[in-house]
């Protein structure tokens, strides 16, 4: 990159067309450099620079700076990040302090969100005393207007448009609490084994 920069990009009298070619080469080299940098585990340790930063001896990455670029395979299984769960028993003063991860991706038309946080104090309404929000890992998947959220305690599936604010909330009952004739409205199949151990359900659309 230095060679291209010194000998071509900063060369006097170079014409625009040539400049463009070398600018493109420089870009490509930059991409390759970044890719190789992300492959580096900084095995050889760090060295101090003149401005007192510590940089990897191989790739030049500055120590303790997040590696923010994510390069993904075009084909095959893509992997971003590692599984994170709440990591403290402490109740934090603010949501921000309690945050571990809040990230989302749109993947070929489906939306996925992961929210992981420790316990924190929160006000649901002004003037109300603080309540403790529990530590949680919540994964939310949205597809074709259907939302499925999974946390440590519940698996929630929402079908149909979101309720407007102030609208009457829907009922929630266990199946055994409902009358058979009411149950017939629900296109749900329960899956279970010989011992009636619940193993899943299917909702017909
Ligand atoms: Zn490195």
JSON list of C-alpha atoms and ligand atoms in Angstrom, two decimals:
[
{"chain": "A", "resi": 1, "resn": "UNK", "atom": "CA", "xyz": [0.00, 0.00, 0.00]},
{"chain": "A", "resi": 2, "resn": "UNK", "atom": "CA", "xyz": [2.83, 2.37, 0.86]},
{"chain": "A", "resi": 3, "resn": "UNK", "atom": "CA", "xyz": [4.51, 1.51, -2.41]},
{"chain": "A", "resi": 4, "resn": "UNK", "atom": "CA", "xyz": [1.38, 2.31, -4.44]},
{"chain": "A", "resi": 5, "resn": "UNK", "atom": "CA", "xyz": [0.83, 5.46, -2.46]},
{"chain": "A", "resi": 6, "resn": "UNK", "atom": "CA", "xyz": [4.41, 6.74, -2.78]},
{"chain": "A", "resi": 7, "resn": "UNK", "atom": "CA", "xyz": [5.09, 5.74, -6.38]},
{"chain": "A", "resi": 8, "resn": "UNK", "atom": "CA", "xyz": [1.76, 6.37, -8.05]},
{"chain": "A", "resi": 9, "resn": "UNK", "atom": "CA", "xyz": [-0.92, 8.14, -6.04]},
{"chain": "A", "resi": 10, "resn": "UNK", "atom": "CA", "xyz": [1.39, 10.94, -4.98]},
{"chain": "A", "resi": 11, "resn": "UNK", "atom": "CA", "xyz": [3.44, 10.99, -8.17]},
{"chain": "A", "resi": 12, "resn": "UNK", "atom": "CA", "xyz": [3.44, 14.30, -9.94]},
{"chain": "A", "resi": 13, "resn": "UNK", "atom": "CA", "xyz": [2.09, 14.48, -13.46]},
{"chain": "A", "resi": 14, "resn": "UNK", "atom": "CA", "xyz": [0.12, 11.23, -13.26]},
{"chain": "A", "resi": 15, "resn": "UNK", "atom": "CA", "xyz": [-3.01, 11.41, -15.45]},
{"chain": "A", "resi": 16, "resn": "UNK", "atom": "CA", "xyz": [-6.51, 10.96, -14.08]},
{"chain": "A", "resi": 17, "resn": "UNK", "atom": "CA", "xyz": [-7.14, 7.62, -15.73]},
{"chain": "A", "resi": 18, "resn": "UNK", "atom": "CA", "xyz": [-3.97, 6.10, -14.34]},
{"chain": "A", "resi": 19, "resn": "UNK", "atom": "CA", "xyz": [-4.67, 7.65, -10.95]},
{"chain": "A", "resi": 20, "resn": "UNK", "atom": "CA", "xyz": [-8.06, 5.96, -10.88]},
{"chain": "A", "resi": 21, "resn": "UNK", "atom": "CA", "xyz": [-6.53, 2.56, -11.64]},
{"chain": "A", "resi": 22, "resn": "UNK", "atom": "CA", "xyz": [-4.00, 2.90, -8.85]},
{"chain": "A", "resi": 23, "resn": "UNK", "atom": "CA", "xyz": [-6.61, 4.26, -6.46]},
{"chain": "A", "resi": 24, "resn": "UNK", "atom": "CA", "xyz": [-8.62, 1.08, -7.12]},
{"chain": "A", "resi": 25, "resn": "UNK", "atom": "CA", "xyz": [-5.58, -1.10, -6.53]},
{"chain": "A", "resi": 26, "resn": "UNK", "atom": "CA", "xyz": [-4.98, 0.77, -3.28]},
{"chain": "A", "resi": 27, "resn": "UNK", "atom": "CA", "xyz": [-8.59, 0.10, -2.24]},
{"chain": "A", "resi": 28, "resn": "UNK", "atom": "CA", "xyz": [-8.27, -3.61, -3.01]},
{"chain": "A", "resi": 29, "resn": "UNK", "atom": "CA", "xyz": [-5.05, -3.84, -1.04]},
{"chain": "A", "resi": 30, "resn": "UNK", "atom": "CA", "xyz": [-6.79, -2.05, 1.81]},
{"chain": "A", "resi": 31, "resn": "UNK", "atom": "CA", "xyz": [-9.59, -4.62, 1.78]},
{"chain": "A", "resi": 32, "resn": "UNK", "atom": "CA", "xyz": [-7.09, -7.48, 1.75]},
{"chain": "A", "resi": 33, "resn": "UNK", "atom": "CA", "xyz": [-5.15, -5.86, 4.57]},
{"chain": "A", "resi": 34, "resn": "UNK", "atom": "CA", "xyz": [-8.30, -5.50, 6.64]},
{"chain": "A", "resi": 35, "resn": "UNK", "atom": "CA", "xyz": [-9.25, -9.10, 5.96]},
{"chain": "A", "resi": 36, "resn": "UNK", "atom": "CA", "xyz": [-5.82, -10.35, 6.97]},
{"chain": "A", "resi": 37, "resn": "UNK", "atom": "CA", "xyz": [-5.93, -8.10, 10.01]},
{"chain": "A", "resi": 38, "resn": "UNK", "atom": "CA", "xyz": [-9.13, -9.79, 11.13]},
{"chain": "A", "resi": 39, "resn": "UNK", "atom": "CA", "xyz": [-7.48, -13.18, 10.76]},
{"chain": "A", "resi": 40, "resn": "UNK", "atom": "CA", "xyz": [-4.69, -12.11, 13.06]},
{"chain": "A", "resi": 41, "resn": "UNK", "atom": "CA", "xyz": [-4.78, -13.22, 16.69]},
{"chain": "A", "resi": 42, "resn": "UNK", "atom": "CA", "xyz": [-1.88, -10.90, 17.45]},
{"chain": "A", "resi": 43, "resn": "UNK", "atom": "CA", "xyz": [0.35, -13.84, 18.36]},
{"chain": "A", "resi": 44, "resn": "UNK", "atom": "CA", "xyz": [3.58, -11.87, 18.46]},
{"chain": "A", "resi": 45, "resn": "UNK", "atom": "CA", "xyz": [2.33, -9.31, 20.92]},
{"chain": "A", "resi": 46, "resn": "UNK", "atom": "CA", "xyz": [2.24, -5.54, 20.72]},
{"chain": "A", "resi": 47, "resn": "UNK", "atom": "CA", "xyz": [4.75, -2.78, 20.24]},
{"chain": "A", "resi": 48, "resn": "UNK", "atom": "CA", "xyz": [4.62, 0.81, 21.41]},
{"chain": "A", "resi": 49, "resn": "UNK", "atom": "CA", "xyz": [4.21, 3.54, 18.81]},
{"chain": "A", "resi": 50, "resn": "UNK", "atom": "CA", "xyz": [5.48, 7.10, 18.99]},
{"chain": "A", "resi": 51, "resn": "UNK", "atom": "CA", "xyz": [2.09, 8.33, 20.22]},
{"chain": "A", "resi": 52, "resn": "UNK", "atom": "CA", "xyz": [2.20, 5.75, 23.04]},
{"chain": "A", "resi": 53, "resn": "UNK", "atom": "CA", "xyz": [-0.35, 3.42, 21.58]},
{"chain": "A", "resi": 54, "resn": "UNK", "atom": "CA", "xyz": [0.20, -0.32, 21.60]},
{"chain": "A", "resi": 55, "resn": "UNK", "atom": "CA", "xyz": [-0.20, -1.92, 18.20]},
{"chain": "A", "resi": 56, "resn": "UNK", "atom": "CA", "xyz": [0.04, -5.53, 17.03]},
{"chain": "A", "resi": 57, "resn": "UNK", "atom": "CA", "xyz": [3.48, -6.31, 15.63]},
{"chain": "A", "resi": 58, "resn": "UNK", "atom": "CA", "xyz": [1.92, -8.21, 12.72]},
{"chain": "A", "resi": 59, "resn": "UNK", "atom": "CA", "xyz": [-1.26, -6.42, 11.63]},
{"chain": "A", "resi": 60, "resn": "UNK", "atom": "CA", "xyz": [-0.96, -3.07, 13.34]},
{"chain": "A", "resi": 61, "resn": "UNK", "atom": "CA", "xyz": [-4.29, -3.24, 15.16]},
{"chain": "A", "resi": 62, "resn": "UNK", "atom": "CA", "xyz": [-4.41, -0.92, 18.14]},
{"chain": "A", "resi": 63, "resn": "UNK", "atom": "CA", "xyz": [-4.72, -2.80, 21.42]},
{"chain": "A", "resi": 64, "resn": "UNK", "atom": "CA", "xyz": [-8.11, -2.71, 23.25]},
{"chain": "A", "resi": 65, "resn": "UNK", "atom": "CA", "xyz": [-9.91, -1.18, 20.27]},
{"chain": "A", "resi": 66, "resn": "UNK", "atom": "CA", "xyz": [-12.92, -3.19, 19.15]},
{"chain": "A", "resi": 67, "resn": "UNK", "atom": "CA", "xyz": [-12.62, -4.95, 15.83]},
{"chain": "A", "resi": 68, "resn": "UNK", "atom": "CA", "xyz": [-15.77, -3.55, 14.32]},
{"chain": "A", "resi": 69, "resn": "UNK", "atom": "CA", "xyz": [-15.67, -4.79, 10.76]},
{"chain": "A", "resi": 70, "resn": "UNK", "atom": "CA", "xyz": [-17.36, -8.09, 10.17]},
{"chain": "A", "resi": 71, "resn": "UNK", "atom": "CA", "xyz": [-16.45, -10.03, 7.10]},
{"chain": "A", "resi": 72, "resn": "UNK", "atom": "CA", "xyz": [-18.81, -12.84, 6.22]},
{"chain": "A", "resi": 73, "resn": "UNK", "atom": "CA", "xyz": [-18.66, -15.72, 3.84]},
{"chain": "A", "resi": 74, "resn": "UNK", "atom": "CA", "xyz": [-20.74, -15.20, 0.72]},
{"chain": "A", "resi": 75, "resn": "UNK", "atom": "CA", "xyz": [-21.73, -18.87, 0.71]},
{"chain": "A", "resi": 76, "resn": "UNK", "atom": "CA", "xyz": [-22.21, -21.14, 3.69]},
{"chain": "A", "resi": 77, "resn": "UNK", "atom": "CA", "xyz": [-23.07, -20.64, 7.31]},
{"chain": "A", "resi": 78, "resn": "UNK", "atom": "CA", "xyz": [-22.43, -17.18, 8.66]},
{"chain": "A", "resi": 79, "resn": "UNK", "atom": "CA", "xyz": [-21.46, -16.60, 12.24]},
{"chain": "A", "resi": 80, "resn": "UNK", "atom": "CA", "xyz": [-21.53, -13.28, 14.06]},
{"chain": "A", "resi": 81, "resn": "UNK", "atom": "CA", "xyz": [-20.59, -13.00, 17.73]},
{"chain": "A", "resi": 82, "resn": "UNK", "atom": "CA", "xyz": [-20.73, -15.51, 20.55]},
{"chain": "A", "resi": 83, "resn": "UNK", "atom": "CA", "xyz": [-23.60, -16.49, 22.82]},
{"chain": "A", "resi": 84, "resn": "UNK", "atom": "CA", "xyz": [-23.80, -14.10, 25.74]},
{"chain": "A", "resi": 85, "resn": "UNK", "atom": "CA", "xyz": [-25.86, -14.48, 28.90]},
{"chain": "A", "resi": 86, "resn": "UNK", "atom": "CA", "xyz": [-26.30, -12.29, 32.00]},
{"chain": "A", "resi": 87, "resn": "UNK", "atom": "CA", "xyz": [-23.00, -12.34, 33.88]},
{"chain": "A", "resi": 88, "resn": "UNK", "atom": "CA", "xyz": [-23.64, -10.60, 37.17]},
{"chain": "A", "resi": 89, "resn": "UNK", "atom": "CA", "xyz": [-25.87, -11.07, 40.21]},
{"chain": "A", "resi": 90, "resn": "UNK", "atom": "CA", "xyz": [-25.69, -7.32, 40.86]},
{"chain": "A", "resi": 91, "resn": "UNK", "atom": "CA", "xyz": [-28.59, -4.95, 40.21]},
{"chain": "A", "resi": 92, "resn": "UNK", "atom": "CA", "xyz": [-27.23, -1.99, 38.28]},
{"chain": "A", "resi": 93, "resn": "UNK", "atom": "CA", "xyz": [-28.44, 1.58, 38.71]},
{"chain": "A", "resi": 94, "resn": "UNK", "atom": "CA", "xyz": [-29.13, 2.17, 35.03]},
{"chain": "A", "resi": 95, "resn": "UNK", "atom": "CA", "xyz": [-30.14, 0.18, 32.00]},
{"chain": "A", "resi": 96, "resn": "UNK", "atom": "CA", "xyz": [-26.98, 1.34, 30.24]},
{"chain": "A", "resi": 97, "resn": "UNK", "atom": "CA", "xyz": [-24.70, -0.08, 32.92]},
{"chain": "A", "resi": 98, "resn": "UNK", "atom": "CA", "xyz": [-26.60, -3.36, 32.87]},
{"chain": "A", "resi": 99, "resn": "UNK", "atom": "CA", "xyz": [-26.39, -3.75, 29.11]},
{"chain": "A", "resi": 100, "resn": "UNK", "atom": "CA", "xyz": [-24.29, -6.62, 27.81]},
{"chain": "A", "resi": 101, "resn": "UNK", "atom": "CA", "xyz": [-25.46, -6.81, 24.22]},
{"chain": "A", "resi": 102, "resn": "UNK", "atom": "CA", "xyz": [-28.15, -5.22, 22.08]},
{"chain": "A", "resi": 103, "resn": "UNK", "atom": "CA", "xyz": [-27.79, -6.09, 18.43]},
{"chain": "A", "resi": 104, "resn": "UNK", "atom": "CA", "xyz": [-29.97, -6.77, 15.44]},
{"chain": "A", "resi": 105, "resn": "UNK", "atom": "CA", "xyz": [-29.76, -7.99, 11.88]},
{"chain": "A", "resi": 106, "resn": "UNK", "atom": "CA", "xyz": [-32.03, -8.11, 8.87]},
{"chain": "A", "resi": 107, "resn": "UNK", "atom": "CA", "xyz": [-31.38, -11.44, 7.23]},
{"chain": "A", "resi": 108, "resn": "UNK", "atom": "CA", "xyz": [-32.99, -12.08, 3.84]},
{"chain": "A", "resi": 109, "resn": "UNK", "atom": "CA", "xyz": [-36.23, -10.47, 4.97]},
{"chain": "A", "resi": 110, "resn": "UNK", "atom": "CA", "xyz": [-36.34, -11.83, 8.51]},
{"chain": "A", "resi": 111, "resn": "UNK", "atom": "CA", "xyz": [-35.40, -9.63, 11.43]},
{"chain": "A", "resi": 112, "resn": "UNK", "atom": "CA", "xyz": [-33.48, -10.89, 14.44]},
{"chain": "A", "resi": 113, "resn": "UNK", "atom": "CA", "xyz": [-32.72, -9.03, 17.63]},
{"chain": "A", "resi": 114, "resn": "UNK", "atom": "CA", "xyz": [-30.69, -10.15, 20.64]},
{"chain": "A", "resi": 115, "resn": "UNK", "atom": "CA", "xyz": [-30.94, -8.27, 23.93]},
{"chain": "A", "resi": 116, "resn": "UNK", "atom": "CA", "xyz": [-28.82, -9.41, 26.87]},
{"chain": "A", "resi": 117, "resn": "UNK", "atom": "CA", "xyz": [-28.62, -7.46, 30.08]},
{"chain": "A", "resi": 118, "resn": "UNK", "atom": "CA", "xyz": [-28.06, -7.83, 33.79]},
{"chain": "A", "resi": 119, "resn": "UNK", "atom": "CA", "xyz": [-30.59, -6.73, 36.37]},
{"chain": "A", "resi": 120, "resn": "UNK", "atom": "CA", "xyz": [-31.21, -2.99, 36.67]},
{"chain": "A", "resi": 121, "resn": "UNK", "atom": "CA", "xyz": [-33.45, -0.48, 38.41]},
{"chain": "A", "resi": 122, "resn": "UNK", "atom": "CA", "xyz": [-36.17, 1.09, 36.33]},
{"chain": "A", "resi": 123, "resn": "UNK", "atom": "CA", "xyz": [-39.25, 3.24, 36.63]},
{"chain": "A", "resi": 124, "resn": "UNK", "atom": "CA", "xyz": [-42.29, 2.03, 34.72]},
{"chain": "A", "resi": 125, "resn": "UNK", "atom": "CA", "xyz": [-44.13, 5.27, 35.45]},
{"chain": "A", "resi": 126, "resn": "UNK", "atom": "CA", "xyz": [-42.87, 8.59, 36.70]},
{"chain": "A", "resi": 127, "resn": "UNK", "atom": "CA", "xyz": [-43.23, 9.08, 40.45]},
{"chain": "A", "resi": 128, "resn": "UNK", "atom": "CA", "xyz": [-43.49, 5.31, 40.91]},
{"chain": "A", "resi": 129, "resn": "UNK", "atom": "CA", "xyz": [-40.75, 3.74, 43.01]},
{"chain": "A", "resi": 130, "resn": "UNK", "atom": "CA", "xyz": [-38.00, 1.84, 41.18]},
{"chain": "A", "resi": 131, "resn": "UNK", "atom": "CA", "xyz": [-38.65, -1.72, 40.18]},
{"chain": "A", "resi": 132, "resn": "UNK", "atom": "CA", "xyz": [-35.93, -4.25, 39.51]},
{"chain": "A", "resi": 133, "resn": "UNK", "atom": "CA", "xyz": [-35.80, -5.44, 35.93]},
{"chain": "A", "resi": 134, "resn": "UNK", "atom": "CA", "xyz": [-34.58, -9.02, 35.90]},
{"chain": "A", "resi": 135, "resn": "UNK", "atom": "CA", "xyz": [-31.40, -10.09, 34.15]},
{"chain": "A", "resi": 136, "resn": "UNK", "atom": "CA", "xyz": [-32.38, -11.50, 30.80]},
{"chain": "A", "resi": 137, "resn": "UNK", "atom": "CA", "xyz": [-31.35, -12.84, 27.45]},
{"chain": "A", "resi": 138, "resn": "UNK", "atom": "CA", "xyz": [-34.14, -12.16, 24.93]},
{"chain": "A", "resi": 139, "resn": "UNK", "atom": "CA", "xyz": [-34.05, -13.26, 21.29]},
{"chain": "A", "resi": 140, "resn": "UNK", "atom": "CA", "xyz": [-36.72, -11.79, 19.03]},
{"chain": "A", "resi": 141, "resn": "UNK", "atom": "CA", "xyz": [-37.44, -13.03, 15.53]},
{"chain": "A", "resi": 142, "resn": "UNK", "atom": "CA", "xyz": [-39.85, -11.21, 13.20]},
{"chain": "A", "resi": 143, "resn": "UNK", "atom": "CA", "xyz": [-41.07, -12.76, 9.98]},
{"chain": "A", "resi": 144, "resn": "UNK", "atom": "CA", "xyz": [-44.14, -11.91, 7.89]},
{"chain": "A", "resi": 145, "resn": "UNK", "atom": "CA", "xyz": [-45.79, -9.96, 10.70]},
{"chain": "A", "resi": 146, "resn": "UNK", "atom": "CA", "xyz": [-45.25, -12.76, 13.21]},
{"chain": "A", "resi": 147, "resn": "UNK", "atom": "CA", "xyz": [-43.07, -12.18, 16.24]},
{"chain": "A", "resi": 148, "resn": "UNK", "atom": "CA", "xyz": [-41.44, -14.92, 18.24]},
{"chain": "A", "resi": 149, "resn": "UNK", "atom": "CA", "xyz": [-39.52, -14.03, 21.36]},
{"chain": "A", "resi": 150, "resn": "UNK", "atom": "CA", "xyz": [-37.57, -16.43, 23.51]},
{"chain": "A", "resi": 151, "resn": "UNK", "atom": "CA", "xyz": [-36.15, -15.73, 26.95]},
{"chain": "A", "resi": 152, "resn": "UNK", "atom": "CA", "xyz": [-35.14, -17.91, 29.91]},
{"chain": "A", "resi": 153, "resn": "UNK", "atom": "CA", "xyz": [-38.74, -18.31, 31.11]},
{"chain": "A", "resi": 154, "resn": "UNK", "atom": "CA", "xyz": [-41.11, -18.02, 28.17]},
{"chain": "A", "resi": 155, "resn": "UNK", "atom": "CA", "xyz": [-41.50, -18.60, 24.45]},
{"chain": "A", "resi": 156, "resn": "UNK", "atom": "CA", "xyz": [-43.91, -16.02, 23.10]},
{"chain": "A", "resi": 157, "resn": "UNK", "atom": "CA", "xyz": [-45.50, -15.96, 19.67]},
{"chain": "A", "resi": 158, "resn": "UNK", "atom": "CA", "xyz": [-47.49, -12.94, 18.49]},
{"chain": "A", "resi": 159, "resn": "UNK", "atom": "CA", "xyz": [-49.64, -13.23, 15.39]},
{"chain": "A", "resi": 160, "resn": "UNK", "atom": "CA", "xyz": [-51.48, -10.45, 13.66]},
{"chain": "A", "resi": 161, "resn": "UNK", "atom": "CA", "xyz": [-51.12, -6.69, 13.83]},
{"chain": "A", "resi": 162, "resn": "UNK", "atom": "CA", "xyz": [-49.83, -5.05, 16.97]},
{"chain": "A", "resi": 163, "resn": "UNK", "atom": "CA", "xyz": [-52.48, -3.71, 19.33]},
{"chain": "A", "resi": 164, "resn": "UNK", "atom": "CA", "xyz": [-52.90, 0.02, 19.36]},
{"chain": "A", "resi": 165, "resn": "UNK", "atom": "CA", "xyz": [-51.96, 1.83, 22.54]},
{"chain": "A", "resi": 166, "resn": "UNK", "atom": "CA", "xyz": [-54.83, 1.88, 24.99]},
{"chain": "A", "resi": 167, "resn": "UNK", "atom": "CA", "xyz": [-56.64, -1.00, 23.27]},
{"chain": "A", "resi": 168, "resn": "UNK", "atom": "CA", "xyz": [-58.14, -3.69, 25.45]},
{"chain": "A", "resi": 169, "resn": "UNK", "atom": "CA", "xyz": [-55.50, -6.34, 26.07]},
{"chain": "A", "resi": 170, "resn": "UNK", "atom": "CA", "xyz": [-56.09, -9.90, 24.91]},
{"chain": "A", "resi": 171, "resn": "UNK", "atom": "CA", "xyz": [-56.91, -12.68, 27.34]},
{"chain": "A", "resi": 172, "resn": "UNK", "atom": "CA", "xyz": [-54.37, -15.31, 28.30]},
{"chain": "A", "resi": 173, "resn": "UNK", "atom": "CA", "xyz": [-55.40, -18.73, 29.57]},
{"chain": "A", "resi": 174, "resn": "UNK", "atom": "CA", "xyz": [-54.03, -22.20, 29.91]},
{"chain": "A", "resi": 175, "resn": "UNK", "atom": "CA", "xyz": [-55.68, -24.62, 27.48]},
{"chain": "A", "resi": 176, "resn": "UNK", "atom": "CA", "xyz": [-57.26, -26.61, 30.33]},
{"chain": "A", "resi": 177, "resn": "UNK", "atom": "CA", "xyz": [-59.04, -23.49, 31.55]},
{"chain": "A", "resi": 178, "resn": "UNK", "atom": "CA", "xyz": [-60.98, -23.12, 28.32]},
{"chain": "A", "resi": 179, "resn": "UNK", "atom": "CA", "xyz": [-64.17, -24.78, 27.23]},
{"chain": "A", "resi": 180, "resn": "UNK", "atom": "CA", "xyz": [-63.91, -27.31, 24.43]},
{"chain": "A", "resi": 181, "resn": "UNK", "atom": "CA", "xyz": [-66.15, -25.26, 22.15]},
{"chain": "A", "resi": 182, "resn": "UNK", "atom": "CA", "xyz": [-63.92, -22.22, 22.62]},
{"chain": "A", "resi": 183, "resn": "UNK", "atom": "CA", "xyz": [-60.78, -24.26, 22.05]},
{"chain": "A", "resi": 184, "resn": "UNK", "atom": "CA", "xyz": [-62.08, -25.10, 18.59]},
{"chain": "A", "resi": 185, "resn": "UNK", "atom": "CA", "xyz": [-61.26, -21.56, 17.50]},
{"chain": "A", "resi": 186, "resn": "UNK", "atom": "CA", "xyz": [-57.56, -22.18, 17.95]},
{"chain": "A", "resi": 187, "resn": "UNK", "atom": "CA", "xyz": [-55.65, -23.96, 15.16]},
{"chain": "A", "resi": 188, "resn": "UNK", "atom": "CA", "xyz": [-52.99, -25.32, 17.51]},
{"chain": "A", "resi": 189, "resn": "UNK", "atom": "CA", "xyz": [-51.57, -28.83, 17.66]},
{"chain": "A", "resi": 190, "resn": "UNK", "atom": "CA", "xyz": [-49.83, -29.89, 20.83]},
{"chain": "A", "resi": 191, "resn": "UNK", "atom": "CA", "xyz": [-46.96, -32.34, 20.54]},
{"chain": "A", "resi": 192, "resn": "UNK", "atom": "CA", "xyz": [-46.26, -34.75, 23.39]},
{"chain": "A", "resi": 193, "resn": "UNK", "atom": "CA", "xyz": [-44.98, -38.24, 24.15]},
{"chain": "A", "resi": 194, "resn": "UNK", "atom": "CA", "xyz": [-46.62, -41.29, 25.76]},
{"chain": "A", "resi": 195, "resn": "UNK", "atom": "CA", "xyz": [-46.25, -39.71, 29.19]},
{"chain": "A", "resi": 196, "resn": "UNK", "atom": "CA", "xyz": [-47.84, -36.45, 28.03]},
{"chain": "A", "resi": 197, "resn": "UNK", "atom": "CA", "xyz": [-44.50, -34.71, 28.25]},
{"chain": "A", "resi": 198, "resn": "UNK", "atom": "CA", "xyz": [-44.96, -31.56, 26.19]},
{"chain": "A", "resi": 199, "resn": "UNK", "atom": "CA", "xyz": [-42.45, -31.34, 23.33]},
{"chain": "A", "resi": 200, "resn": "UNK", "atom": "CA", "xyz": [-43.76, -28.55, 21.15]},
{"chain": "A", "resi": 201, "resn": "UNK", "atom": "CA", "xyz": [-46.65, -27.16, 19.20]},
{"chain": "A", "resi": 202, "resn": "UNK", "atom": "CA", "xyz": [-47.66, -26.33, 15.69]},
{"chain": "A", "resi": 203, "resn": "UNK", "atom": "CA", "xyz": [-49.81, -23.38, 14.77]},
{"chain": "A", "resi": 204, "resn": "UNK", "atom": "CA", "xyz": [-51.63, -23.64, 11.47]},
{"chain": "A", "resi": 205, "resn": "UNK", "atom": "CA", "xyz": [-51.85, -20.40, 9.52]},
{"chain": "B", "resi": 1, "resn": "LIG", "atom": "ZN1", "xyz": [-2.49, -8.65, 14.83]}
]
